[in-house]
């Protein structure tokens, strides 16, 4: 079962790399922001998978929830900032 | 950044999510000695919930919940809780923040007194961090000038 | 000529409506006064509280209680420690948060039976899942086919839903379905980005809107609200 979680995590990690490409080289601010938000959701699942591998799911659920909350707030803050700067 | 916009989706989602974020922040503070987290982390999450409210509902409504004056009072109060527990240990005849001596006040065994003392200190740290986070964001987003200050300045100029 | 006649008729109709409303209110007041003189103190107070519309504090207390129980259930889910110390901490924290933000959690609550809503939600959930699955396959086909036959467009439509919660439910369902993203809602008008013509057509049939109206009891809320109000008035008068 651990191998399955490991493979799943590695597959997600390759997707994270693809999103990271968009985040670093993406033309324009909005593409970068979208890429980073996608990385956030994938990191959430990777954290949970790590919890399953280390048999400490309850601890990693706490961490991933904080990650989700702060990702949400951070995305909204960045979007508001860009909206007011008008740098779309 | 504090202008009110009519983003219905974000407002409604934030409205429902904020109580749960606040409860989660308190959970992180209270369970700091069993699971990851503690005073600072919980305080940051609590501050983030107020920042989210300010972002989604605007400055005027946010002031009814957490004003700048209240944030200042809370930050001092958190520091008071922290240093008060430390000084209490000092008064009882041991080192600063040496919670073992609190067992004479709380009437429990020293190990439990240590746990409770750490909990109290973490609550203080959480309150202070929450208030400071919020007031930093408040100052940055308004540029240090509140609407009533602007009116005062205008009156003085005229 | 016709316009002025129409305006006069509308004015007249509004006048009649206003008069009828005033008469009904006076009737209610007088009948409540009559009955309250023969009834016990508690019932009299209840009738007066209802008729004067001074239910704010009671409503706040009810919201506080419901919010407290919801938040305490969330605390139990998070904490999963059942010793007295942690349960007491949970009760204190839930009360604190419920006191701080119960008006946020239930600021715009709509009447309607929660049980009916839950039943309708579970009945409608498979349809939504099937919709998401088929849209997923369609978007995968669009992305993987070498010609990339996409035809991006922004469509806008006026919704018949009323409350902000159902707007948000519709917007999030649209966003959750692959291929379509809700860009903005302006005064009940949805701006949706669709990936190609087929997706846009499926959206414009309005099937999803109907489902959400059904689940959130949008269509029959007026009726329920009326029944509840009338029953309360009768309860107060009796």
CSV table of C-alpha atoms in Angstrom, one decimal:
chain,number,residue,atom,x,y,z
A,1,UNK,CA,0.0,0.0,0.0
A,2,UNK,CA,2.9,2.3,0.8
A,3,UNK,CA,4.2,1.8,-2.7
A,4,UNK,CA,0.9,2.8,-4.2
A,5,UNK,CA,0.8,6.1,-2.1
A,6,UNK,CA,4.4,6.7,-3.1
A,7,UNK,CA,3.7,6.3,-6.8
A,8,UNK,CA,0.6,8.5,-6.5
A,9,UNK,CA,2.7,11.2,-4.8
A,10,UNK,CA,5.4,11.0,-7.5
A,11,UNK,CA,2.8,11.4,-10.2
A,12,UNK,CA,1.4,14.4,-8.4
A,13,UNK,CA,4.9,15.7,-8.1
A,14,UNK,CA,5.4,15.6,-11.9
A,15,UNK,CA,2.2,17.6,-12.2
A,16,UNK,CA,3.5,20.1,-9.7
A,17,UNK,CA,6.6,20.5,-11.8
A,18,UNK,CA,4.4,21.2,-14.9
A,19,UNK,CA,2.6,23.8,-12.9
A,20,UNK,CA,5.8,25.2,-11.6
A,21,UNK,CA,6.9,25.8,-15.2
A,22,UNK,CA,3.7,27.9,-15.7
A,23,UNK,CA,4.4,29.7,-12.5
A,24,UNK,CA,8.0,30.6,-13.4
A,25,UNK,CA,7.9,31.3,-17.1
A,26,UNK,CA,4.2,31.9,-17.6
A,27,UNK,CA,3.5,35.0,-19.6
A,28,UNK,CA,1.8,37.6,-17.4
A,29,UNK,CA,0.9,37.7,-13.7
A,30,UNK,CA,-2.4,35.9,-14.0
A,31,UNK,CA,-0.9,32.8,-15.5
A,32,UNK,CA,1.7,32.7,-12.7
A,33,UNK,CA,-1.0,33.1,-10.1
A,34,UNK,CA,-3.1,30.3,-11.6
A,35,UNK,CA,-0.1,28.0,-11.7
A,36,UNK,CA,0.7,28.7,-8.1
A,37,UNK,CA,-2.9,28.0,-7.0
A,38,UNK,CA,-2.8,24.7,-8.8
A,39,UNK,CA,0.4,23.8,-6.9
A,40,UNK,CA,-1.3,24.6,-3.7
A,41,UNK,CA,-4.1,22.1,-4.2
A,42,UNK,CA,-1.6,19.4,-5.3
A,43,UNK,CA,0.6,20.0,-2.3
A,44,UNK,CA,-2.5,19.5,-0.1
A,45,UNK,CA,-3.0,16.0,-1.5
A,46,UNK,CA,0.7,15.2,-1.3
A,47,UNK,CA,0.8,16.1,2.4
A,48,UNK,CA,-2.1,13.8,3.0
A,49,UNK,CA,-0.3,11.0,1.2
A,50,UNK,CA,2.8,11.6,3.3
A,51,UNK,CA,0.6,11.2,6.3
A,52,UNK,CA,-0.6,7.8,5.1
A,53,UNK,CA,3.0,6.7,4.5
A,54,UNK,CA,4.2,7.8,7.9
A,55,UNK,CA,1.1,6.5,9.7
A,56,UNK,CA,0.5,9.9,11.2
A,57,UNK,CA,-2.6,10.9,9.3
A,58,UNK,CA,-4.2,13.0,12.1
A,59,UNK,CA,-1.1,15.2,12.3
A,60,UNK,CA,-0.8,15.7,8.5
A,61,UNK,CA,-4.5,16.5,8.3
A,62,UNK,CA,-3.9,19.4,10.6
A,63,UNK,CA,-1.0,20.7,8.5
A,64,UNK,CA,-2.9,20.3,5.3
A,65,UNK,CA,-5.9,22.2,6.6
A,66,UNK,CA,-3.8,25.1,7.6
A,67,UNK,CA,-2.2,25.0,4.2
A,68,UNK,CA,-5.7,25.1,2.6
A,69,UNK,CA,-6.9,28.0,4.6
A,70,UNK,CA,-3.8,30.1,4.1
A,71,UNK,CA,-3.8,29.2,0.4
A,72,UNK,CA,-7.3,30.5,0.1
A,73,UNK,CA,-6.6,33.7,1.9
A,74,UNK,CA,-3.3,34.2,0.0
A,75,UNK,CA,-5.1,33.7,-3.4
A,76,UNK,CA,-7.8,36.2,-2.5
A,77,UNK,CA,-5.2,38.8,-1.3
A,78,UNK,CA,-3.2,38.5,-4.5
A,79,UNK,CA,-6.3,38.7,-6.6
A,80,UNK,CA,-7.5,41.8,-4.8
A,81,UNK,CA,-4.1,43.4,-5.1
A,82,UNK,CA,-4.0,42.8,-8.8
A,83,UNK,CA,-7.6,43.9,-9.3
A,84,UNK,CA,-6.8,47.3,-7.7
A,85,UNK,CA,-3.5,47.7,-9.4
A,86,UNK,CA,-5.3,46.9,-12.7
A,87,UNK,CA,-2.4,44.9,-13.9
A,88,UNK,CA,-4.4,42.2,-15.6
B,1,UNK,CA,-7.2,47.0,-0.8
B,2,UNK,CA,-9.9,47.8,1.7
B,3,UNK,CA,-12.5,48.9,-0.9
B,4,UNK,CA,-15.8,47.1,-0.8
B,5,UNK,CA,-16.5,45.1,-3.9
B,6,UNK,CA,-19.6,43.2,-4.8
B,7,UNK,CA,-18.0,39.8,-5.2
B,8,UNK,CA,-20.9,37.7,-4.1
B,9,UNK,CA,-19.2,34.4,-4.4
B,10,UNK,CA,-16.2,35.3,-2.2
B,11,UNK,CA,-18.3,37.2,0.3
B,12,UNK,CA,-20.6,34.2,0.8
B,13,UNK,CA,-17.9,31.6,1.0
B,14,UNK,CA,-15.8,33.7,3.4
B,15,UNK,CA,-18.9,34.4,5.6
B,16,UNK,CA,-19.4,30.6,6.0
B,17,UNK,CA,-15.7,29.8,6.3
B,18,UNK,CA,-14.6,32.4,8.8
B,19,UNK,CA,-16.2,30.8,12.0
B,20,UNK,CA,-14.6,27.5,11.1
B,21,UNK,CA,-11.2,29.1,10.6
B,22,UNK,CA,-11.5,30.8,13.9
B,23,UNK,CA,-12.4,27.6,15.7
B,24,UNK,CA,-9.6,25.8,14.0
B,25,UNK,CA,-7.2,28.5,15.2
B,26,UNK,CA,-8.3,28.0,18.7
B,27,UNK,CA,-7.9,24.3,18.3
B,28,UNK,CA,-4.3,24.8,17.1
B,29,UNK,CA,-3.6,27.0,20.1
B,30,UNK,CA,-5.3,24.6,22.7
B,31,UNK,CA,-3.7,21.4,21.3
B,32,UNK,CA,-0.3,22.8,20.9
B,33,UNK,CA,1.2,20.3,23.3
B,34,UNK,CA,-0.2,17.2,21.5
B,35,UNK,CA,-0.1,18.0,17.8
B,36,UNK,CA,1.8,20.5,15.6
B,37,UNK,CA,1.0,24.1,16.2
B,38,UNK,CA,1.0,26.3,19.2
B,39,UNK,CA,0.4,29.9,20.1
B,40,UNK,CA,2.2,31.6,17.2
B,41,UNK,CA,0.6,29.4,14.5
B,42,UNK,CA,-2.9,29.6,16.0
B,43,UNK,CA,-2.5,33.3,16.3
B,44,UNK,CA,-1.5,33.6,12.7
B,45,UNK,CA,-4.6,31.6,11.6
B,46,UNK,CA,-6.8,33.8,13.8
B,47,UNK,CA,-5.3,36.9,12.3
B,48,UNK,CA,-5.8,35.5,8.8
B,49,UNK,CA,-9.5,35.0,9.5
B,50,UNK,CA,-9.8,38.7,10.4
B,51,UNK,CA,-7.8,39.7,7.4
B,52,UNK,CA,-10.1,37.6,5.2
B,53,UNK,CA,-13.1,39.5,6.7
B,54,UNK,CA,-11.4,42.8,6.1
B,55,UNK,CA,-10.7,41.8,2.5
B,56,UNK,CA,-14.1,40.6,1.7
B,57,UNK,CA,-16.4,42.9,3.6
B,58,UNK,CA,-14.4,46.1,3.5
B,59,UNK,CA,-12.9,48.4,6.1
B,60,UNK,CA,-16.0,49.8,7.7
B,61,UNK,CA,-17.6,46.5,8.5
B,62,UNK,CA,-14.3,45.1,9.7
B,63,UNK,CA,-13.9,47.9,12.1
B,64,UNK,CA,-17.1,46.8,13.9
B,65,UNK,CA,-15.5,43.5,14.7
B,66,UNK,CA,-11.8,44.3,15.2
B,67,UNK,CA,-10.8,48.0,15.2
B,68,UNK,CA,-7.3,49.3,15.4
B,69,UNK,CA,-7.7,50.3,19.0
B,70,UNK,CA,-9.0,46.9,19.9
B,71,UNK,CA,-6.1,45.3,18.2
B,72,UNK,CA,-3.7,47.4,20.2
B,73,UNK,CA,-5.5,46.5,23.4
B,74,UNK,CA,-5.4,42.8,22.5
B,75,UNK,CA,-1.7,42.8,21.7
B,76,UNK,CA,-0.9,44.4,25.0
B,77,UNK,CA,-3.2,42.0,26.8
B,78,UNK,CA,-1.6,39.0,25.2
B,79,UNK,CA,1.8,40.2,26.3
B,80,UNK,CA,0.4,40.8,29.8
B,81,UNK,CA,-0.8,37.2,30.0
B,82,UNK,CA,2.6,35.9,28.9
B,83,UNK,CA,4.7,38.0,31.1
B,84,UNK,CA,2.2,37.7,34.0
B,85,UNK,CA,2.6,34.0,34.1
B,86,UNK,CA,6.4,34.4,33.9
B,87,UNK,CA,6.4,36.9,36.7
B,88,UNK,CA,4.1,34.7,38.8
B,89,UNK,CA,6.7,32.0,38.6
B,90,UNK,CA,9.4,34.5,39.6
B,91,UNK,CA,7.3,35.7,42.6
B,92,UNK,CA,6.8,32.1,43.7
B,93,UNK,CA,10.6,31.8,44.1
B,94,UNK,CA,11.8,30.1,40.9
B,95,UNK,CA,13.1,31.1,37.5
B,96,UNK,CA,11.2,33.2,35.0
B,97,UNK,CA,8.6,30.9,33.2
B,98,UNK,CA,9.5,27.9,35.3
B,99,UNK,CA,6.0,26.5,35.5
B,100,UNK,CA,6.7,23.8,38.1
B,101,UNK,CA,6.3,26.2,40.9
B,102,UNK,CA,2.7,27.0,39.8
B,103,UNK,CA,1.6,23.7,41.4
B,104,UNK,CA,1.4,25.5,44.7
B,105,UNK,CA,-1.1,28.0,43.3
B,106,UNK,CA,-3.1,25.6,41.1
B,107,UNK,CA,-3.1,22.8,43.7
B,108,UNK,CA,-2.1,20.1,41.2
B,109,UNK,CA,1.1,18.0,40.7
B,110,UNK,CA,4.0,19.8,39.1
B,111,UNK,CA,3.8,17.9,35.8
B,112,UNK,CA,0.2,19.0,35.2
B,113,UNK,CA,1.1,22.5,36.4
B,114,UNK,CA,3.7,22.7,33.7
B,115,UNK,CA,1.2,21.6,31.1
B,116,UNK,CA,-1.3,24.2,32.2
B,117,UNK,CA,1.3,26.9,32.4
B,118,UNK,CA,2.4,26.3,28.9
B,119,UNK,CA,-1.2,26.4,27.8
B,120,UNK,CA,-1.7,29.8,29.4
B,121,UNK,CA,1.5,31.2,27.9
B,122,UNK,CA,0.4,29.9,24.5
B,123,UNK,CA,-3.0,31.6,24.8
B,124,UNK,CA,-1.2,34.8,25.6
B,125,UNK,CA,1.1,34.4,22.6
B,126,UNK,CA,-1.8,33.6,20.4
B,127,UNK,CA,-3.8,36.7,21.3
B,128,UNK,CA,-0.7,38.9,20.9
B,129,UNK,CA,0.2,37.4,17.5
B,130,UNK,CA,-3.4,37.7,16.2
B,131,UNK,CA,-3.7,41.4,17.2
B,132,UNK,CA,-0.2,42.3,15.8
B,133,UNK,CA,-0.9,40.4,12.5
B,134,UNK,CA,-4.2,42.2,12.1
B,135,UNK,CA,-2.8,45.6,12.9
B,136,UNK,CA,0.2,45.2,10.5
B,137,UNK,CA,-2.2,44.4,7.7
B,138,UNK,CA,-4.5,47.2,8.7
B,139,UNK,CA,-1.6,49.7,8.7
B,140,UNK,CA,-0.3,48.5,5.3
B,141,UNK,CA,-3.7,48.4,3.6
B,142,UNK,CA,-4.7,51.9,4.7
B,143,UNK,CA,-1.3,53.4,4.3
B,144,UNK,CA,-1.5,54.5,7.9
B,145,UNK,CA,-4.2,57.0,7.1
B,146,UNK,CA,-7.8,56.3,8.1
B,147,UNK,CA,-10.8,58.0,6.5
B,148,UNK,CA,-11.5,60.1,9.6
B,149,UNK,CA,-7.8,61.2,9.6
B,150,UNK,CA,-8.2,62.3,6.0
B,151,UNK,CA,-11.3,64.4,7.0
B,152,UNK,CA,-9.2,66.0,9.8
B,153,UNK,CA,-6.4,66.8,7.4
B,154,UNK,CA,-8.8,68.3,4.9
B,155,UNK,CA,-10.4,70.5,7.6
B,156,UNK,CA,-7.0,71.7,8.7
B,157,UNK,CA,-6.0,72.6,5.2
B,158,UNK,CA,-9.3,74.4,4.5
C,1,UNK,CA,-53.0,58.9,-23.2
C,2,UNK,CA,-52.8,55.2,-22.6
C,3,UNK,CA,-49.7,55.6,-20.6
C,4,UNK,CA,-51.3,58.0,-18.2
C,5,UNK,CA,-54.2,55.7,-17.8
C,6,UNK,CA,-51.8,52.9,-17.1
C,7,UNK,CA,-49.9,54.9,-14.5
C,8,UNK,CA,-53.1,56.0,-12.8
C,9,UNK,CA,-54.3,52.4,-12.7
C,10,UNK,CA,-51.0,51.3,-11.1
C,11,UNK,CA,-51.1,54.1,-8.6
C,12,UNK,CA,-54.7,53.2,-7.7
C,13,UNK,CA,-53.7,49.5,-7.3
C,14,UNK,CA,-50.9,50.4,-5.0
C,15,UNK,CA,-53.2,52.6,-3.0
C,16,UNK,CA,-55.7,49.8,-2.6
C,17,UNK,CA,-52.9,47.4,-1.6
C,18,UNK,CA,-51.5,49.8,1.0
C,19,UNK,CA,-54.9,50.4,2.5
C,20,UNK,CA,-55.6,46.7,2.7
C,21,UNK,CA,-52.3,46.1,4.4
C,22,UNK,CA,-53.0,48.9,6.9
C,23,UNK,CA,-56.4,47.5,7.6
C,24,UNK,CA,-55.1,44.0,8.1
C,25,UNK,CA,-52.4,45.2,10.5
C,26,UNK,CA,-54.9,47.2,12.6
C,27,UNK,CA,-57.2,44.1,12.6
C,28,UNK,CA,-54.4,42.0,13.9
C,29,UNK,CA,-53.4,44.5,16.6
C,30,UNK,CA,-56.9,44.9,17.8
C,31,UNK,CA,-57.6,41.2,17.9
C,32,UNK,CA,-54.4,40.5,19.6
C,33,UNK,CA,-55.3,43.1,22.2
C,34,UNK,CA,-58.7,41.6,22.7
C,35,UNK,CA,-57.4,38.1,23.2
C,36,UNK,CA,-54.4,39.2,25.3
C,37,UNK,CA,-56.7,40.6,27.9
C,38,UNK,CA,-58.2,37.3,28.5
C,39,UNK,CA,-55.0,35.2,28.2
C,40,UNK,CA,-52.1,34.6,30.5
C,41,UNK,CA,-49.2,36.9,30.8
C,42,UNK,CA,-46.7,34.7,28.8
C,43,UNK,CA,-49.0,34.3,25.8
C,44,UNK,CA,-49.7,38.0,25.8
C,45,UNK,CA,-46.0,38.8,25.8
C,46,UNK,CA,-45.4,36.4,23.0
C,47,UNK,CA,-48.2,37.9,20.9
C,48,UNK,CA,-46.9,41.4,21.5
C,49,UNK,CA,-43.3,40.4,20.7
C,50,UNK,CA,-44.4,38.8,17.5
C,51,UNK,CA,-46.6,41.6,16.3
C,52,UNK,CA,-44.2,44.4,17.1
C,53,UNK,CA,-41.5,42.5,15.2
C,54,UNK,CA,-39.2,42.6,18.1
C,55,UNK,CA,-37.8,39.1,17.6
C,56,UNK,CA,-34.2,40.2,17.0
C,57,UNK,CA,-32.8,39.1,20.3
C,58,UNK,CA,-34.6,35.8,20.2
C,59,UNK,CA,-33.4,35.2,16.6
C,60,UNK,CA,-29.8,36.0,17.7
C,61,UNK,CA,-30.1,33.6,20.6
C,62,UNK,CA,-31.4,30.8,18.3
C,63,UNK,CA,-28.6,31.5,15.8
C,64,UNK,CA,-26.0,31.5,18.6
C,65,UNK,CA,-27.3,28.1,19.8
C,66,UNK,CA,-27.3,26.5,16.4
C,67,UNK,CA,-23.9,27.9,15.6
C,68,UNK,CA,-22.6,26.6,18.9
C,69,UNK,CA,-23.7,23.1,18.2
C,70,UNK,CA,-22.3,23.1,14.6
C,71,UNK,CA,-19.0,24.5,15.8
C,72,UNK,CA,-18.8,22.0,18.7
C,73,UNK,CA,-19.4,19.1,16.3
C,74,UNK,CA,-16.5,20.5,14.2
C,75,UNK,CA,-14.3,20.7,17.4
C,76,UNK,CA,-15.1,17.1,18.3
C,77,UNK,CA,-14.2,16.1,14.7
C,78,UNK,CA,-10.9,17.9,15.0
C,79,UNK,CA,-9.9,17.1,18.5
C,80,UNK,CA,-11.1,13.5,19.0
C,81,UNK,CA,-10.1,13.7,22.7
C,82,UNK,CA,-12.9,12.9,25.1
C,83,UNK,CA,-11.5,13.7,28.5
C,84,UNK,CA,-13.2,16.4,30.6
C,85,UNK,CA,-10.4,19.0,30.2
C,86,UNK,CA,-10.4,19.0,26.4
C,87,UNK,CA,-14.2,18.9,26.2
C,88,UNK,CA,-14.5,21.9,28.5
C,89,UNK,CA,-11.9,23.7,26.4
C,90,UNK,CA,-14.0,22.8,23.3
C,91,UNK,CA,-17.2,24.2,24.8
C,92,UNK,CA,-15.4,27.4,25.8
C,93,UNK,CA,-13.8,27.9,22.4
C,94,UNK,CA,-17.0,27.0,20.5
C,95,UNK,CA,-19.0,29.5,22.6
C,96,UNK,CA,-16.3,32.2,22.0
C,97,UNK,CA,-16.4,31.7,18.3
C,98,UNK,CA,-20.2,31.4,18.2
C,99,UNK,CA,-20.4,34.7,20.1
C,100,UNK,CA,-17.9,36.4,17.7
C,101,UNK,CA,-19.4,35.3,14.4
C,102,UNK,CA,-22.8,33.6,14.7
C,103,UNK,CA,-24.2,36.4,12.6
C,104,UNK,CA,-21.8,35.5,9.9
C,105,UNK,CA,-22.7,31.9,9.8
C,106,UNK,CA,-26.4,32.6,9.6
C,107,UNK,CA,-26.6,36.1,8.3
C,108,UNK,CA,-29.0,35.4,5.4
C,109,UNK,CA,-30.8,32.2,6.4
C,110,UNK,CA,-33.7,31.1,4.4
C,111,UNK,CA,-36.6,29.2,5.8
C,112,UNK,CA,-37.2,25.7,4.6
C,113,UNK,CA,-37.0,22.2,6.0
C,114,UNK,CA,-33.4,21.0,6.3
C,115,UNK,CA,-34.5,17.4,6.1
C,116,UNK,CA,-36.2,18.0,2.7
C,117,UNK,CA,-33.1,19.8,1.5
C,118,UNK,CA,-30.8,17.0,2.6
C,119,UNK,CA,-33.0,14.4,0.9
C,120,UNK,CA,-33.2,16.4,-2.3
C,121,UNK,CA,-29.4,16.9,-2.2
C,122,UNK,CA,-28.7,13.2,-2.0
C,123,UNK,CA,-31.2,12.5,-4.7
C,124,UNK,CA,-29.5,15.1,-7.0
C,125,UNK,CA,-25.9,14.3,-6.2
C,126,UNK,CA,-25.5,11.3,-8.6
C,127,UNK,CA,-26.7,13.6,-11.5
C,128,UNK,CA,-24.1,16.2,-10.7
C,129,UNK,CA,-21.4,13.5,-10.4
C,130,UNK,CA,-22.4,12.1,-13.8
C,131,UNK,CA,-22.3,15.5,-15.3
C,132,UNK,CA,-18.8,16.2,-14.0
C,133,UNK,CA,-17.6,12.8,-15.2
C,134,UNK,CA,-18.9,13.2,-18.7
C,135,UNK,CA,-17.6,16.8,-18.9
C,136,UNK,CA,-14.2,15.5,-17.7
C,137,UNK,CA,-14.1,13.0,-20.6
C,138,UNK,CA,-15.1,15.7,-23.1
C,139,UNK,CA,-12.4,18.1,-21.9
C,140,UNK,CA,-9.8,15.3,-22.0
C,141,UNK,CA,-10.8,14.6,-25.6
C,142,UNK,CA,-10.5,18.3,-26.4
C,143,UNK,CA,-7.1,18.6,-24.8
C,144,UNK,CA,-5.6,15.4,-26.2
C,145,UNK,CA,-6.9,15.6,-29.8
C,146,UNK,CA,-4.1,17.0,-32.0
C,147,UNK,CA,-6.2,19.6,-33.7
C,148,UNK,CA,-7.4,21.2,-30.4
C,149,UNK,CA,-10.9,22.0,-31.5
C,150,UNK,CA,-11.6,24.5,-28.8
C,151,UNK,CA,-13.8,27.5,-29.3
C,152,UNK,CA,-13.6,29.6,-26.2
C,153,UNK,CA,-16.4,32.0,-25.5
C,154,UNK,CA,-18.0,33.9,-22.7
C,155,UNK,CA,-21.7,33.4,-22.4
C,156,UNK,CA,-24.0,35.4,-20.1
C,157,UNK,CA,-27.4,34.6,-18.8
C,158,UNK,CA,-29.8,35.9,-16.2
C,159,UNK,CA,-30.6,33.5,-13.4
C,160,UNK,CA,-34.0,33.0,-11.8
C,161,UNK,CA,-32.4,32.1,-8.4
C,162,UNK,CA,-32.8,34.6,-5.7
C,163,UNK,CA,-30.6,34.2,-2.6
C,164,UNK,CA,-26.9,34.7,-2.6
C,165,UNK,CA,-26.3,31.1,-1.3
C,166,UNK,CA,-28.0,29.6,-4.3
C,167,UNK,CA,-26.1,31.9,-6.6
C,168,UNK,CA,-22.9,30.7,-5.0
C,169,UNK,CA,-24.0,27.1,-5.3
C,170,UNK,CA,-24.8,27.5,-9.0
C,171,UNK,CA,-21.5,29.4,-9.6
C,172,UNK,CA,-19.5,26.7,-7.9
C,173,UNK,CA,-21.3,23.9,-9.6
C,174,UNK,CA,-20.5,25.5,-13.0
C,175,UNK,CA,-16.9,26.0,-12.0
C,176,UNK,CA,-16.6,22.4,-10.7
C,177,UNK,CA,-17.8,21.1,-14.0
C,178,UNK,CA,-14.7,21.0,-16.3
C,179,UNK,CA,-14.8,23.2,-19.3
C,180,UNK,CA,-16.8,26.0,-17.7
C,181,UNK,CA,-15.8,28.7,-15.3
C,182,UNK,CA,-17.9,31.3,-13.7
C,183,UNK,CA,-16.1,34.6,-14.2
C,184,UNK,CA,-18.5,37.0,-12.4
C,185,UNK,CA,-21.9,37.6,-11.1
C,186,UNK,CA,-23.4,41.0,-11.5
C,187,UNK,CA,-26.9,41.6,-10.1
C,188,UNK,CA,-28.1,38.1,-10.9
C,189,UNK,CA,-26.4,37.9,-14.3
C,190,UNK,CA,-23.8,35.2,-14.7
C,191,UNK,CA,-20.7,35.6,-16.9
C,192,UNK,CA,-19.4,32.1,-17.7
C,193,UNK,CA,-16.4,31.1,-19.8
C,194,UNK,CA,-17.0,28.0,-21.8
C,195,UNK,CA,-14.4,26.0,-23.6
C,196,UNK,CA,-16.4,25.0,-26.7
C,197,UNK,CA,-19.8,25.1,-28.3
C,198,UNK,CA,-21.1,21.8,-26.8
C,199,UNK,CA,-20.3,22.8,-23.3
C,200,UNK,CA,-21.9,26.1,-23.7
C,201,UNK,CA,-25.0,24.5,-25.2
C,202,UNK,CA,-25.3,22.1,-22.2
C,203,UNK,CA,-25.0,25.1,-19.9
C,204,UNK,CA,-27.6,27.1,-21.7
C,205,UNK,CA,-30.3,24.4,-21.3
C,206,UNK,CA,-30.6,25.6,-17.7
C,207,UNK,CA,-30.9,22.0,-16.3
C,208,UNK,CA,-28.3,22.7,-13.6
C,209,UNK,CA,-30.1,25.8,-12.5
C,210,UNK,CA,-33.4,23.9,-12.2
C,211,UNK,CA,-31.7,21.2,-10.1
C,212,UNK,CA,-30.2,23.7,-7.7
C,213,UNK,CA,-33.5,25.6,-7.4
C,214,UNK,CA,-35.1,22.2,-6.6
C,215,UNK,CA,-32.5,21.3,-4.0
C,216,UNK,CA,-32.4,24.7,-2.2
C,217,UNK,CA,-36.2,24.9,-2.4
C,218,UNK,CA,-36.1,28.2,-4.3
C,219,UNK,CA,-39.3,27.5,-6.2
C,220,UNK,CA,-41.5,26.8,-3.1
C,221,UNK,CA,-40.0,29.1,-0.5
C,222,UNK,CA,-42.6,31.8,-0.9
C,223,UNK,CA,-45.3,29.3,-0.2
C,224,UNK,CA,-43.5,27.9,2.9
C,225,UNK,CA,-42.8,31.4,4.2
C,226,UNK,CA,-46.4,32.3,3.9
C,227,UNK,CA,-47.6,29.2,5.7
C,228,UNK,CA,-45.1,29.7,8.5
C,229,UNK,CA,-46.1,33.3,9.0
C,230,UNK,CA,-49.8,32.6,9.0
C,231,UNK,CA,-49.4,29.7,11.4
C,232,UNK,CA,-47.5,31.9,13.8
C,233,UNK,CA,-50.1,34.6,13.7
C,234,UNK,CA,-52.8,32.0,14.5
C,235,UNK,CA,-50.7,30.6,17.3
C,236,UNK,CA,-50.3,34.0,18.8
C,237,UNK,CA,-54.0,34.8,18.5
C,238,UNK,CA,-55.3,31.5,19.8
